[in-house]
Amino acid sequence: MEIKKKDIRALTKDQLRNFFVEQGDKPFRGNQVYEWLWRKSAHSFEAMTNISKETRSMLENAFVINHIQVDQMQKSSDGTIKNAVKLHDELIVESVLIPTETRTTACVSSQVGCSLDCKFCATARLKRMRNLNPDEIYDQVVAIDNQSRLYFDRPLSNIVFMGMGEPLMNYNNVLKAIDKITLPEGLGMSPKRITVSTSGVPKMIKKMADEEVKFNLAVSLHSAIDEVRTSIMPFNATFPLKDLREALEYWYAKTKNRITYEYVVWKGINDTQKDVDALVKFCQFAPSKVNLIEYNPIDDGEFQQASDAALQMYQDTLQKNRIIVTVRKSRGKDIDAACGQLANKS
Ligand code: SAH
């Protein structure tokens, strides 16, 4: 019977060091291999040129290095690049490179599909197939960093977990990936340049607060009225606004980090004064910023972007209440790379 080889990147650095000790080698060998696997993103044992031939073939017999493959790359007229990324088991996720004058942002996926059922989001139609492993998240970032250097002559500057999936429902792997991204033996990026976006899983927000994570948090709110939110984000019935708010209060008390809300204003759904008043009230317990995101249509028109007047009302009311508000234009719409459009269409 063929023995299934283990994924070597599932091992921590200590486990790798111990493995070499068990083999009668030095723990330091573990550090060397670890560096090849992460900082240097080696795709084969053969590439590890400072490791002896015997050791490389021993590793070859015991382990595999699973790595992603950019299967298809599409470029938008605004410079945005969408990657269809093939995983070792042939499943596909998407990740996006978003360039601006001064930044390159990677928008990465955390799950294949999504278990939430947000009515306005294309990914929701895929259902959740599985969680991504830490290395699969890390590899998306490396791929986009390479593209940023190649096409824009600069390294990646920011990362947002706003691709496919709900990062807080794959919390452990997302955290392990962020560790690799931020540690010097990985990419050495500052956690301040990373934003995890969530639909709001109260228990996990509290856990993040307890663990004193250093990255930013964004909450996809879209409505501060329970009935409205439940109608567009059904999981709000399980995690109502009261629980979300309590978790965010806890987060703020522990981290003193401002909270960012992602918010789309739709015609006939959340475009009245009552809606914005509820938002103001919801935000008031901590310094907040509201990103009003442009709606990216995904269907036959059930959801429509609200009027400019409604958006103006949101901006005026929020500003009057000293809440920072920005209006975010969509990027990469022509290649279905914008928020909520990731659905393996290409
Ligand atoms: N599950 C996470 C991250 C993925 S969604 C979350 O909910 O935050 C990333 C962002 O895109 C969220 O703010 C989400 O609400 C928003 N979004 C989803 N579909 C969209 C669409 N069609 N148009 C604009 N934004 C959308």
Short mmCIF file of C-alpha atoms and ligand atoms in Angstrom, two decimals:
data_model
loop_
_atom_site.label_atom_id
_atom_site.label_comp_id
_atom_site.label_asym_id
_atom_site.label_seq_id
_atom_site.Cartn_x
_atom_site.Cartn_y
_atom_site.Cartn_z
CA MET A 1 0.00 0.00 0.00
CA GLU A 2 1.32 3.41 -0.88
CA ILE A 3 1.90 5.57 2.15
CA LYS A 4 0.38 9.01 1.80
CA LYS A 5 3.15 11.58 2.09
CA LYS A 6 2.66 14.40 4.58
CA ASP A 7 2.40 18.05 3.60
CA ILE A 8 5.67 19.41 4.95
CA ARG A 9 4.31 22.93 5.28
CA ALA A 10 1.78 21.70 7.85
CA LEU A 11 4.72 21.39 10.27
CA THR A 12 5.72 24.22 12.57
CA LYS A 13 9.34 25.26 12.73
CA ASP A 14 9.80 23.36 16.00
CA GLN A 15 8.25 20.23 14.55
CA LEU A 16 10.59 20.46 11.58
CA ARG A 17 13.61 20.91 13.86
CA ASN A 18 12.51 17.88 15.91
CA PHE A 19 12.07 15.85 12.77
CA PHE A 20 15.70 16.39 11.85
CA VAL A 21 16.84 15.55 15.38
CA GLU A 22 14.91 12.27 15.14
CA GLN A 23 16.74 11.60 11.88
CA GLY A 24 20.06 12.02 13.68
CA ASP A 25 20.67 15.40 12.05
CA LYS A 26 21.05 18.85 13.61
CA PRO A 27 18.02 20.98 14.57
CA PHE A 28 19.54 23.75 12.47
CA ARG A 29 18.72 21.72 9.35
CA GLY A 30 15.09 22.37 10.23
CA ASN A 31 15.69 26.12 10.13
CA GLN A 32 17.32 25.85 6.71
CA VAL A 33 14.47 23.83 5.23
CA TYR A 34 11.91 26.09 6.91
CA GLU A 35 13.48 29.09 5.23
CA TRP A 36 13.32 27.37 1.84
CA LEU A 37 9.67 26.49 2.39
CA TRP A 38 8.51 29.93 3.49
CA ARG A 39 10.80 32.88 2.86
CA LYS A 40 12.11 31.44 -0.40
CA SER A 41 8.84 29.73 -1.43
CA ALA A 42 10.62 26.65 -2.83
CA HIS A 43 8.31 24.39 -4.81
CA SER A 44 10.61 21.36 -4.75
CA PHE A 45 13.15 19.73 -2.46
CA GLU A 46 15.56 19.74 -5.37
CA ALA A 47 15.69 23.54 -5.23
CA MET A 48 17.11 23.45 -1.68
CA THR A 49 20.70 23.72 -2.83
CA ASN A 50 22.39 24.09 0.55
CA ILE A 51 20.87 20.77 1.74
CA SER A 52 22.72 17.57 0.91
CA LYS A 53 21.46 15.29 -1.86
CA GLU A 54 20.78 12.45 0.61
CA THR A 55 18.73 14.67 2.88
CA ARG A 56 16.76 16.04 -0.07
CA SER A 57 15.86 12.57 -1.28
CA MET A 58 14.93 11.51 2.27
CA LEU A 59 12.57 14.51 2.40
CA GLU A 60 11.23 13.67 -1.04
CA ASN A 61 10.26 10.19 0.21
CA ALA A 62 8.57 11.46 3.36
CA PHE A 63 6.82 14.67 2.31
CA VAL A 64 5.15 16.66 -0.42
CA ILE A 65 5.24 20.42 -0.94
CA ASN A 66 1.73 21.40 -1.96
CA HIS A 67 1.70 24.68 -3.77
CA ILE A 68 -0.83 26.76 -5.61
CA GLN A 69 -0.70 27.52 -9.27
CA VAL A 70 -1.97 30.67 -10.92
CA ASP A 71 -4.14 28.97 -13.49
CA GLN A 72 -5.45 32.04 -15.22
CA MET A 73 -4.70 35.72 -14.91
CA GLN A 74 -7.00 38.48 -16.14
CA LYS A 75 -6.13 42.15 -16.31
CA SER A 76 -8.69 44.90 -15.95
CA SER A 77 -8.53 48.18 -17.86
CA ASP A 78 -7.87 49.89 -14.48
CA GLY A 79 -4.79 47.72 -13.78
CA THR A 80 -6.51 45.29 -11.40
CA ILE A 81 -5.38 41.69 -11.88
CA LYS A 82 -7.57 38.71 -11.02
CA ASN A 83 -5.94 35.33 -10.49
CA ALA A 84 -7.76 32.04 -10.68
CA VAL A 85 -5.65 29.95 -8.35
CA LYS A 86 -5.59 26.18 -8.60
CA LEU A 87 -5.05 24.24 -5.37
CA HIS A 88 -3.35 20.84 -5.10
CA ASP A 89 -6.74 19.09 -5.22
CA GLU A 90 -7.80 20.97 -8.36
CA LEU A 91 -10.23 23.29 -6.57
CA ILE A 92 -10.08 26.93 -7.60
CA VAL A 93 -10.10 30.13 -5.54
CA GLU A 94 -9.58 33.69 -6.66
CA SER A 95 -7.28 36.44 -5.49
CA VAL A 96 -6.97 39.97 -6.74
CA LEU A 97 -4.17 42.53 -7.06
CA ILE A 98 -5.45 46.09 -6.72
CA PRO A 99 -2.97 48.83 -7.69
CA THR A 100 -3.31 52.52 -6.81
CA GLU A 101 -0.81 55.37 -7.26
CA THR A 102 0.99 54.49 -4.08
CA ARG A 103 -0.10 51.03 -3.03
CA THR A 104 -0.54 47.49 -4.19
CA THR A 105 -3.20 45.63 -2.25
CA ALA A 106 -3.73 41.87 -2.35
CA CYS A 107 -7.29 40.70 -1.83
CA VAL A 108 -7.02 37.05 -0.79
CA SER A 109 -9.42 34.16 -0.23
CA SER A 110 -9.67 32.20 3.00
CA GLN A 111 -12.08 29.43 1.97
CA VAL A 112 -13.13 27.65 -1.21
CA GLY A 113 -16.63 29.08 -1.57
CA CYS A 114 -18.43 30.37 1.52
CA SER A 115 -20.88 28.96 4.06
CA LEU A 116 -22.62 32.28 4.62
CA ASP A 117 -25.48 33.09 2.35
CA CYS A 118 -25.28 36.85 1.81
CA LYS A 119 -27.91 37.58 -0.81
CA PHE A 120 -25.85 40.18 -2.64
CA CYS A 121 -22.60 38.21 -2.93
CA ALA A 122 -21.61 35.99 -5.86
CA THR A 123 -19.34 33.77 -3.75
CA ALA A 124 -22.37 32.72 -1.66
CA ARG A 125 -23.63 30.75 -4.66
CA LEU A 126 -20.62 28.46 -4.58
CA LYS A 127 -21.28 27.08 -1.08
CA ARG A 128 -18.34 26.18 1.08
CA MET A 129 -16.17 23.34 -0.22
CA ARG A 130 -13.32 23.52 2.29
CA ASN A 131 -11.08 25.78 4.31
CA LEU A 132 -7.79 26.93 2.85
CA ASN A 133 -4.61 25.79 4.58
CA PRO A 134 -2.18 28.41 5.89
CA ASP A 135 0.23 27.73 3.02
CA GLU A 136 -2.52 28.21 0.45
CA ILE A 137 -3.31 31.63 1.89
CA TYR A 138 0.38 32.52 2.14
CA ASP A 139 1.02 31.43 -1.46
CA GLN A 140 -1.69 33.76 -2.79
CA VAL A 141 0.13 36.64 -1.11
CA VAL A 142 3.49 35.56 -2.53
CA ALA A 143 2.00 35.25 -6.04
CA ILE A 144 0.59 38.77 -5.85
CA ASP A 145 3.82 40.15 -4.40
CA ASN A 146 5.64 38.70 -7.42
CA GLN A 147 3.10 40.21 -9.81
CA SER A 148 3.39 43.57 -8.10
CA ARG A 149 7.17 43.53 -8.56
CA LEU A 150 6.86 42.37 -12.15
CA TYR A 151 4.13 44.71 -13.39
CA PHE A 152 4.38 47.69 -11.03
CA ASP A 153 8.00 47.59 -9.99
CA ARG A 154 7.28 47.62 -6.28
CA PRO A 155 6.47 45.09 -3.57
CA LEU A 156 3.03 44.37 -2.28
CA SER A 157 2.06 46.91 0.40
CA ASN A 158 -1.29 45.79 1.85
CA ILE A 159 -3.39 42.68 2.28
CA VAL A 160 -7.14 42.43 2.75
CA PHE A 161 -8.99 39.21 3.54
CA MET A 162 -11.91 40.17 1.33
CA GLY A 163 -11.73 37.44 -1.28
CA MET A 164 -13.77 34.27 -1.12
CA GLY A 165 -14.86 32.94 2.24
CA GLU A 166 -15.38 34.07 5.81
CA PRO A 167 -11.94 34.36 7.44
CA LEU A 168 -13.25 34.02 11.00
CA MET A 169 -14.76 30.65 10.09
CA ASN A 170 -11.26 29.48 9.21
CA TYR A 171 -9.68 31.35 12.07
CA ASN A 172 -6.76 29.10 13.00
CA ASN A 173 -5.46 28.79 9.46
CA VAL A 174 -5.90 32.51 8.76
CA LEU A 175 -3.91 33.31 11.89
CA LYS A 176 -1.17 30.85 10.99
CA ALA A 177 -0.95 32.39 7.52
CA ILE A 178 -0.74 35.90 8.98
CA ASP A 179 2.05 34.71 11.27
CA LYS A 180 4.02 33.53 8.26
CA ILE A 181 3.28 36.74 6.38
CA THR A 182 4.44 38.95 9.24
CA LEU A 183 7.42 37.02 10.67
CA PRO A 184 10.89 37.87 9.35
CA GLU A 185 11.37 34.26 8.25
CA GLY A 186 8.25 34.69 6.11
CA LEU A 187 7.50 37.93 4.27
CA GLY A 188 8.20 40.26 7.19
CA MET A 189 5.20 42.50 6.50
CA SER A 190 3.74 44.72 9.20
CA PRO A 191 0.41 43.47 10.61
CA LYS A 192 -0.81 47.07 10.40
CA ARG A 193 -0.95 46.56 6.65
CA ILE A 194 -3.29 43.60 6.95
CA THR A 195 -7.08 43.83 7.28
CA VAL A 196 -9.31 40.89 8.10
CA SER A 197 -12.86 41.49 6.93
CA THR A 198 -15.68 39.60 8.59
CA SER A 199 -19.43 39.39 8.41
CA GLY A 200 -19.19 39.38 12.20
CA VAL A 201 -18.78 36.19 14.21
CA PRO A 202 -19.00 37.50 17.79
CA LYS A 203 -17.19 34.64 19.52
CA MET A 204 -14.24 34.87 17.16
CA ILE A 205 -14.01 38.67 17.44
CA LYS A 206 -13.66 38.23 21.19
CA LYS A 207 -11.04 35.54 20.70
CA MET A 208 -9.06 37.88 18.44
CA ALA A 209 -9.26 40.56 21.12
CA ASP A 210 -8.04 38.12 23.77
CA GLU A 211 -5.12 37.11 21.58
CA GLU A 212 -4.25 40.77 21.06
CA VAL A 213 -3.83 40.43 17.33
CA LYS A 214 -2.13 43.37 15.67
CA PHE A 215 -3.88 43.45 12.30
CA ASN A 216 -6.95 45.58 11.46
CA LEU A 217 -10.53 44.47 11.66
CA ALA A 218 -13.28 45.39 9.20
CA VAL A 219 -16.90 44.41 9.73
CA SER A 220 -19.29 43.98 6.82
CA LEU A 221 -22.29 45.60 8.43
CA HIS A 222 -24.62 46.74 5.60
CA SER A 223 -27.41 47.43 8.06
CA ALA A 224 -27.71 48.25 11.76
CA ILE A 225 -31.34 47.13 11.87
CA ASP A 226 -31.79 43.43 12.67
CA GLU A 227 -34.73 42.71 10.35
CA VAL A 228 -33.01 44.36 7.41
CA ARG A 229 -29.65 42.73 8.08
CA THR A 230 -31.20 39.29 8.49
CA SER A 231 -33.03 39.65 5.19
CA ILE A 232 -29.78 40.25 3.28
CA MET A 233 -27.34 38.36 5.54
CA PRO A 234 -29.36 35.44 6.92
CA PHE A 235 -26.73 34.38 9.44
CA ASN A 236 -27.61 37.59 11.34
CA ALA A 237 -30.52 35.56 12.75
CA THR A 238 -27.92 33.43 14.59
CA PHE A 239 -25.54 36.27 15.41
CA PRO A 240 -27.81 39.30 15.94
CA LEU A 241 -26.52 42.87 16.11
CA LYS A 242 -26.68 42.96 19.88
CA ASP A 243 -24.11 40.14 20.10
CA LEU A 244 -21.98 41.66 17.36
CA ARG A 245 -21.92 44.99 19.10
CA GLU A 246 -21.06 43.44 22.43
CA ALA A 247 -18.14 41.59 20.82
CA LEU A 248 -16.94 44.79 19.14
CA GLU A 249 -17.13 46.69 22.42
CA TYR A 250 -14.96 43.97 23.91
CA TRP A 251 -12.56 44.24 20.94
CA TYR A 252 -12.30 47.99 21.35
CA ALA A 253 -11.80 47.82 25.12
CA LYS A 254 -8.91 45.40 24.63
CA THR A 255 -7.22 46.77 21.51
CA LYS A 256 -8.19 50.46 21.38
CA ASN A 257 -8.21 49.98 17.63
CA ARG A 258 -10.71 51.92 15.55
CA ILE A 259 -13.37 49.76 13.91
CA THR A 260 -13.99 49.91 10.18
CA TYR A 261 -17.40 49.06 8.78
CA GLU A 262 -18.01 48.01 5.19
CA TYR A 263 -21.38 49.18 4.02
CA VAL A 264 -23.25 49.10 0.71
CA VAL A 265 -26.32 51.32 0.31
CA TRP A 266 -29.02 49.70 -1.82
CA LYS A 267 -32.14 51.21 -3.30
CA GLY A 268 -35.23 50.34 -1.26
CA ILE A 269 -33.28 48.27 1.28
CA ASN A 270 -31.23 50.56 3.51
CA ASP A 271 -31.40 54.00 1.88
CA THR A 272 -33.59 55.95 4.32
CA GLN A 273 -32.79 58.34 7.15
CA LYS A 274 -33.93 55.66 9.59
CA ASP A 275 -31.20 53.33 8.28
CA VAL A 276 -28.43 55.85 8.64
CA ASP A 277 -29.64 56.87 12.10
CA ALA A 278 -29.44 53.24 13.21
CA LEU A 279 -25.89 53.06 11.80
CA VAL A 280 -24.84 56.18 13.73
CA LYS A 281 -26.27 54.74 16.91
CA PHE A 282 -24.55 51.40 16.33
CA CYS A 283 -21.15 53.03 15.73
CA GLN A 284 -21.17 55.30 18.71
CA PHE A 285 -19.41 53.15 21.30
CA ALA A 286 -15.96 53.35 19.67
CA PRO A 287 -14.04 55.43 17.11
CA SER A 288 -15.35 54.18 13.80
CA LYS A 289 -14.88 54.53 10.11
CA VAL A 290 -17.52 53.66 7.55
CA ASN A 291 -16.49 52.65 4.04
CA LEU A 292 -19.41 53.11 1.72
CA ILE A 293 -18.70 50.50 -0.98
CA GLU A 294 -20.13 50.75 -4.43
CA TYR A 295 -22.42 47.83 -5.22
CA ASN A 296 -21.15 45.42 -7.84
CA PRO A 297 -24.15 43.89 -9.53
CA ILE A 298 -24.11 40.12 -9.62
CA ASP A 299 -27.61 39.25 -10.74
CA ASP A 300 -30.78 40.27 -12.46
CA GLY A 301 -31.30 43.45 -10.50
CA GLU A 302 -32.73 42.33 -7.17
CA PHE A 303 -30.15 44.64 -5.62
CA GLN A 304 -29.43 48.09 -7.00
CA GLN A 305 -26.99 50.75 -5.96
CA ALA A 306 -28.82 53.55 -4.10
CA SER A 307 -29.15 57.04 -5.55
CA ASP A 308 -26.43 59.67 -5.20
CA ALA A 309 -28.80 61.59 -2.95
CA ALA A 310 -29.05 58.63 -0.56
CA LEU A 311 -25.27 58.28 -0.49
CA GLN A 312 -24.95 61.99 0.20
CA MET A 313 -27.41 61.67 3.09
CA TYR A 314 -25.28 58.88 4.55
CA GLN A 315 -22.12 60.97 4.23
CA ASP A 316 -23.68 64.11 5.70
CA THR A 317 -25.25 62.32 8.65
CA LEU A 318 -22.13 60.34 9.47
CA GLN A 319 -19.89 63.39 9.25
CA LYS A 320 -22.24 65.42 11.42
CA ASN A 321 -21.81 62.71 14.03
CA ARG A 322 -18.03 62.76 13.70
CA ILE A 323 -17.81 59.35 12.12
CA ILE A 324 -15.17 59.07 9.41
CA VAL A 325 -16.73 58.13 6.10
CA THR A 326 -15.16 57.26 2.76
CA VAL A 327 -16.79 56.36 -0.53
CA ARG A 328 -15.01 53.49 -2.26
CA LYS A 329 -15.16 53.12 -5.99
CA SER A 330 -15.00 49.61 -7.31
CA ARG A 331 -11.97 48.23 -9.06
CA GLY A 332 -11.73 45.48 -11.63
CA LYS A 333 -15.43 45.38 -12.39
CA ASP A 334 -14.92 44.55 -16.07
CA ILE A 335 -13.26 41.26 -15.15
CA ASP A 336 -15.63 40.38 -12.26
CA ALA A 337 -12.83 40.99 -9.77
CA ALA A 338 -14.66 43.50 -7.58
CA CYS A 339 -16.00 42.81 -4.07
CA GLY A 340 -18.63 40.12 -4.11
CA GLN A 341 -18.04 39.18 -7.73
CA LEU A 342 -15.62 36.33 -7.11
CA ALA A 343 -17.37 33.20 -8.29
CA ASN A 344 -14.95 31.31 -10.53
CA LYS A 345 -16.64 32.64 -13.63
CA SER A 346 -13.58 33.14 -15.76
N1 SAH B 1 -16.75 37.17 4.41
C1 SAH B 1 -15.98 38.35 4.62
C2 SAH B 1 -15.00 38.68 3.51
C3 SAH B 1 -15.43 38.51 2.07
S1 SAH B 1 -16.57 39.67 1.38
C4 SAH B 1 -16.90 39.53 4.88
O1 SAH B 1 -18.10 39.36 4.82
O2 SAH B 1 -16.42 40.60 5.22
C5 SAH B 1 -15.67 41.17 1.21
C6 SAH B 1 -16.56 42.39 1.20
O3 SAH B 1 -17.30 42.51 -0.02
C7 SAH B 1 -17.59 42.42 2.29
O4 SAH B 1 -17.65 43.68 2.89
C8 SAH B 1 -18.86 42.10 1.55
O5 SAH B 1 -19.99 42.51 2.24
C9 SAH B 1 -18.64 42.85 0.25
N2 SAH B 1 -19.48 42.44 -0.85
C10 SAH B 1 -19.99 41.22 -1.09
N3 SAH B 1 -20.70 41.23 -2.23
C11 SAH B 1 -20.64 42.47 -2.74
C12 SAH B 1 -21.14 43.09 -3.92
N4 SAH B 1 -21.84 42.41 -4.81
N5 SAH B 1 -20.88 44.41 -4.11
C13 SAH B 1 -20.12 45.09 -3.22
N6 SAH B 1 -19.61 44.56 -2.10
C14 SAH B 1 -19.86 43.26 -1.85
#
